Coordinates of C-alpha atoms in Angstrom, one line a residue:
P548 CA 0.0 -0.1 0.0
L549 CA 1.0 3.6 -0.6
L550 CA 0.0 4.6 3.0
T551 CA 1.1 2.8 6.2
E552 CA -2.2 3.9 7.9
P553 CA -5.5 4.8 6.4
V554 CA -4.9 8.6 7.1
F555 CA -3.5 11.4 5.0
Y556 CA -2.1 14.4 7.0
A557 CA -2.5 17.5 4.9
I558 CA 0.1 20.3 5.6
G559 CA 0.7 23.5 3.9
G560 CA -1.1 27.0 3.4
G561 CA -3.1 26.1 0.4
W562 CA -4.7 23.0 2.0
R563 CA -5.2 24.9 5.3
A564 CA -7.3 27.5 3.2
L565 CA -9.3 24.5 1.7
A566 CA -10.0 23.2 5.3
R567 CA -11.2 26.6 6.4
V568 CA -13.6 26.7 3.5
H569 CA -14.8 23.1 4.1
I570 CA -15.2 23.8 7.8
A571 CA -17.4 26.9 7.1
L572 CA -19.5 25.2 4.3
N573 CA -20.2 22.2 6.6
A574 CA -20.8 24.4 9.8
A575 CA -18.4 22.2 11.7
P576 CA -18.7 22.6 15.5
I577 CA -15.1 23.6 15.9
S578 CA -13.6 26.1 13.4
V579 CA -9.9 25.3 14.3
V580 CA -8.1 23.9 11.2
H581 CA -5.6 21.8 13.2
G582 CA -6.8 18.3 13.9
Y583 CA -9.9 18.9 11.6
E584 CA -10.8 15.6 10.0
A585 CA -12.9 14.8 6.8
E586 CA -13.8 11.6 5.2
C587 CA -11.7 11.0 2.0
E588 CA -14.6 10.6 -0.5
D589 CA -16.3 13.8 0.7
L590 CA -13.2 15.8 0.6
R591 CA -12.1 14.4 -2.8
A592 CA -15.4 15.5 -4.3
F593 CA -15.1 19.0 -2.5
A594 CA -11.5 19.4 -3.9
K595 CA -12.5 18.4 -7.3
K596 CA -15.4 21.0 -7.2
I597 CA -13.1 23.8 -6.0
S598 CA -10.4 23.0 -8.6
R599 CA -13.0 23.9 -11.4
M600 CA -13.9 27.3 -9.9
T601 CA -13.1 30.7 -11.2
P602 CA -11.4 33.3 -9.1
A603 CA -14.8 35.2 -8.7
E604 CA -16.5 32.0 -7.5
I605 CA -13.5 31.3 -5.1
A606 CA -13.7 34.8 -3.7
A607 CA -17.4 34.2 -2.9
L608 CA -16.6 31.1 -0.8
P609 CA -16.8 31.5 3.1
D610 CA -13.7 32.1 5.1
V611 CA -11.4 31.9 2.2
P612 CA -8.1 33.9 2.6
S613 CA -7.9 36.7 0.1
R614 CA -4.3 35.8 -0.8
R615 CA -5.4 32.3 -1.6
I616 CA -8.0 33.2 -4.2
D617 CA -5.8 32.7 -7.2
T618 CA -4.1 29.6 -6.0
L619 CA -6.8 27.7 -4.2
P620 CA -8.0 25.8 -7.4
A621 CA -4.4 24.6 -8.0
A622 CA -4.2 23.4 -4.3
A623 CA -7.5 21.6 -4.6
F624 CA -6.5 19.9 -7.9
V625 CA -3.4 18.5 -6.3
L626 CA -5.2 17.3 -3.3
Y627 CA -7.9 15.7 -5.5
R628 CA -5.3 13.8 -7.5
L629 CA -3.5 12.7 -4.3
L630 CA -6.6 11.4 -2.7
R631 CA -7.6 9.6 -5.9
K632 CA -4.2 7.9 -5.9
L633 CA -3.7 7.2 -2.2
R634 CA -7.2 6.5 -1.2
P635 CA -7.0 6.9 2.5
E636 CA -10.0 6.5 4.7
R637 CA -9.8 10.2 6.0
V638 CA -7.8 13.3 5.9
V639 CA -6.5 15.2 8.9
F640 CA -5.3 18.8 8.6
S641 CA -2.4 20.3 10.4
V642 CA -1.4 23.9 11.0
F643 CA 2.2 22.8 10.9
G644 CA 4.5 22.3 7.9
L645 CA 8.1 21.7 6.8
R646 CA 9.4 24.6 9.0
E647 CA 7.9 23.1 12.2
G648 CA 9.1 19.7 11.1
W649 CA 12.6 21.0 10.8
L650 CA 12.5 22.6 14.2
Y651 CA 11.0 19.4 15.8
G652 CA 14.1 17.6 14.4
Q653 CA 16.3 19.8 16.3
L654 CA 15.0 18.8 19.6
D655 CA 16.7 16.2 21.7
P656 CA 14.9 12.8 22.0
E657 CA 13.6 13.6 25.5
E658 CA 11.9 16.7 24.3
Q659 CA 10.5 15.1 21.3
Y660 CA 9.0 12.4 23.6
R661 CA 6.9 14.9 25.6
D662 CA 3.1 15.1 24.9
P663 CA 2.5 18.4 23.1
L664 CA -1.2 18.4 24.4
L665 CA -0.2 18.0 28.1
E666 CA 2.8 20.3 27.8
G667 CA 0.5 22.9 26.2
A668 CA -2.2 22.6 28.9
Q669 CA 0.4 22.8 31.7
S670 CA 2.0 26.0 30.1
I671 CA -1.4 27.6 30.0
G672 CA -3.1 26.4 33.1
L673 CA -0.2 26.2 35.8
P674 CA 1.1 29.7 35.6
T675 CA -2.4 31.2 36.3
A676 CA -3.6 28.6 38.9
R677 CA -3.7 29.8 42.5
V678 CA -2.0 26.6 43.6
P679 CA 0.1 25.1 40.6
E680 CA 0.9 22.0 42.6
F681 CA -2.8 21.2 42.8
S682 CA -2.9 19.9 39.3
A683 CA -0.6 17.0 40.0
A684 CA -2.5 16.2 43.1
L685 CA -5.7 16.1 41.2
G686 CA -4.0 13.7 38.7
R687 CA -3.0 11.4 41.6
W688 CA -6.5 11.6 43.1
T689 CA -8.4 10.7 39.9
D690 CA -6.1 7.8 39.0
G691 CA -8.7 5.3 40.0
L692 CA -11.6 7.1 38.7
F693 CA -11.8 5.1 35.6
P694 CA -10.9 1.4 35.9
G695 CA -9.0 0.1 32.8
E696 CA -8.1 3.5 31.7
I697 CA -6.0 3.5 28.6
Q698 CA -3.1 5.8 27.8
S699 CA -5.0 8.0 25.3
D700 CA -7.7 8.6 28.1
R701 CA -5.1 9.2 30.7
R702 CA -3.4 12.0 28.8
L703 CA -6.8 13.7 28.4
R704 CA -7.5 13.3 32.1
L705 CA -4.1 14.8 33.1
T706 CA -4.7 17.6 30.5
V707 CA -8.0 18.6 32.1
C708 CA -6.3 18.4 35.6
A709 CA -3.9 20.9 34.4
L710 CA -6.6 23.4 33.4
T711 CA -8.9 23.1 36.4
D712 CA -8.0 26.6 37.7
M713 CA -7.7 28.4 34.5
A714 CA -10.9 30.6 35.0
W715 CA -10.7 31.5 38.7
R716 CA -10.3 35.1 37.8
D717 CA -13.6 35.2 35.9
H718 CA -17.0 35.9 37.4
E719 CA -18.6 32.7 38.7
K720 CA -21.6 33.1 36.5
V721 CA -19.5 32.8 33.3
R722 CA -16.6 30.6 34.3
A723 CA -18.1 27.4 33.0
I724 CA -19.5 28.5 29.6
E725 CA -16.6 30.9 28.9
S726 CA -13.9 28.2 29.7
F727 CA -15.9 25.8 27.4
R728 CA -16.1 28.2 24.6
R729 CA -12.3 29.2 24.9
L730 CA -11.1 25.6 25.0
L731 CA -13.1 24.6 21.9
Q732 CA -11.1 27.1 19.9
F733 CA -7.8 27.2 21.8
P734 CA -4.7 26.8 19.7
F735 CA -3.6 23.4 21.2
I736 CA -1.6 20.9 19.2
G737 CA -1.5 17.1 19.4
V738 CA -5.3 17.0 19.7
T739 CA -8.2 16.0 17.7
H740 CA -11.4 17.8 17.5
S741 CA -13.1 15.1 19.6
E742 CA -10.5 15.3 22.3
R743 CA -10.7 19.0 22.3
A744 CA -14.5 18.7 22.9
F745 CA -13.9 16.2 25.6
V746 CA -11.5 18.7 27.5
A747 CA -13.9 21.6 27.0
V748 CA -16.9 19.6 28.4
A749 CA -14.9 18.3 31.4
I750 CA -13.9 21.9 32.4
L751 CA -17.4 23.0 31.9
A752 CA -18.5 20.4 34.3
R753 CA -15.6 21.2 36.7
Y754 CA -17.1 24.7 37.0
G755 CA -20.6 23.4 37.7
G756 CA -21.9 24.1 34.1
A757 CA -24.9 22.3 32.8
I758 CA -24.4 20.0 29.8
D759 CA -27.6 21.2 28.2
A760 CA -28.9 21.2 24.6
A761 CA -26.9 24.3 23.8
V762 CA -23.7 22.7 24.8
R763 CA -24.5 19.5 23.0
A764 CA -25.3 21.5 19.9
S765 CA -21.9 23.2 20.2
I766 CA -20.1 19.9 19.9
G767 CA -22.3 18.2 17.4
D768 CA -21.4 14.5 17.0
L769 CA -17.7 15.0 18.2
L770 CA -18.4 12.8 21.3
T771 CA -20.3 9.6 21.8
A772 CA -22.7 9.4 24.7
S773 CA -20.2 7.4 26.7
Q774 CA -17.5 9.9 26.0
L775 CA -19.7 12.8 27.0
R776 CA -20.6 11.0 30.2
R777 CA -16.9 10.3 31.0
A778 CA -16.1 13.9 30.5
E779 CA -18.9 15.0 32.9
I780 CA -17.8 12.4 35.6
L781 CA -14.3 13.7 35.4
G782 CA -15.4 17.4 35.7
R783 CA -17.8 16.7 38.6
A784 CA -15.1 14.7 40.4
L785 CA -12.6 17.6 39.9
L786 CA -15.2 20.0 41.2
L787 CA -15.7 17.9 44.3
G788 CA -11.9 17.7 44.7
H789 CA -11.5 21.5 44.6
R790 CA -14.3 22.0 46.9
F791 CA -13.5 19.7 49.9
S792 CA -9.9 20.3 49.8
A793 CA -10.0 24.0 49.3
S794 CA -7.4 23.3 46.6
V795 CA -4.8 22.3 49.2
P796 CA -2.8 19.4 47.8
E797 CA -2.1 18.0 51.2
I798 CA -5.8 17.6 52.0
L799 CA -6.5 16.0 48.7
D800 CA -3.6 13.5 49.0
Q801 CA -5.3 12.3 52.3
A802 CA -8.7 11.5 50.5
R803 CA -9.9 8.7 48.6
L804 CA -13.0 8.4 46.3
R805 CA -14.7 4.9 46.7
I806 CA -17.2 4.2 43.8
G807 CA -19.3 1.2 44.5
A808 CA -22.3 -0.4 42.7
S809 CA -24.9 1.5 44.7
A810 CA -22.9 4.3 46.4
V811 CA -20.2 6.9 46.1
R812 CA -18.1 7.6 49.3
L813 CA -15.5 10.3 49.9
E814 CA -13.2 9.1 52.7
I815 CA -10.9 11.9 54.2
L816 CA -8.3 11.5 57.0
N817 CA -8.5 14.4 59.4
S818 CA -11.9 15.4 58.0
E819 CA -12.1 18.3 60.3
H820 CA -9.9 20.1 57.9
V821 CA -12.8 20.0 55.3
P822 CA -14.5 23.4 55.0
D823 CA -18.2 23.9 53.9
V824 CA -19.4 20.3 54.6
D825 CA -22.9 21.1 53.0
A826 CA -21.4 22.3 49.7
V827 CA -19.2 19.1 49.7
Q828 CA -22.2 16.9 50.1
T829 CA -24.0 18.7 47.2
R830 CA -20.9 18.1 44.8
L831 CA -20.7 14.6 45.9
R832 CA -24.3 14.0 45.1
Q833 CA -23.9 15.7 41.7
L834 CA -21.1 13.2 41.0
A835 CA -23.2 10.3 42.2
R836 CA -26.0 11.3 39.8
V837 CA -23.8 11.2 36.8
L838 CA -22.3 8.0 37.7
G839 CA -25.8 6.6 38.0

């Protein structure tokens, strides 16, 4: 086969411009080009159509960069021919190109091995957090939240843990929804649109936001029902963790969350250190409800 996996990764400004138009025409839930995916057959037909357009027709397309008007048909034609030849199952667009690839090649192996999503989340969330060390404590505390957790899910959980205090400066009435909106469009790398939606929903839930019809419409079909539930469970657990520990790592490290078939228990050593017991019970009940 011409491809080692059924995915073609499209890089370069011409193809990014095509992705922007495709996103706009399809009213995709997330308008970020990086990580945007499209089925091969759909994109091939789209590229073929664009390749036959006049400059005036190109200029009338939504979100097309003005400097790409003259060259977009050529970029579309090349993509069409490539997809016809390679026949991948889907196409994934990247905002990176040869320049970034060269820079990546200059990194030492240890730096190359780092997870770009987790590194990005930590660089954004930790400097603005009131207690930067609390992120790692949340990571430890939620280790047993999802039995059988695989590595791809673990990295998302740790990413969310790094972002749990990103909006503490915002008014409490807008923290949840504004964090959700920002994360849907934030310039993360090493992340698919589905993973981006997961992180956004989890932080929405962490701030007590409701996963209502408007939120579901915002993410379209990017998450399955089980993924959406998992994101909410994580967010409600993090909200509980912040509440009962007052964001103090030492208190969180002395607590365990026990999830049974019929009950959810929060066990805390030195429980006299727990503030606002009524609020903690409310958060615990919220978590229990989503766990079912």
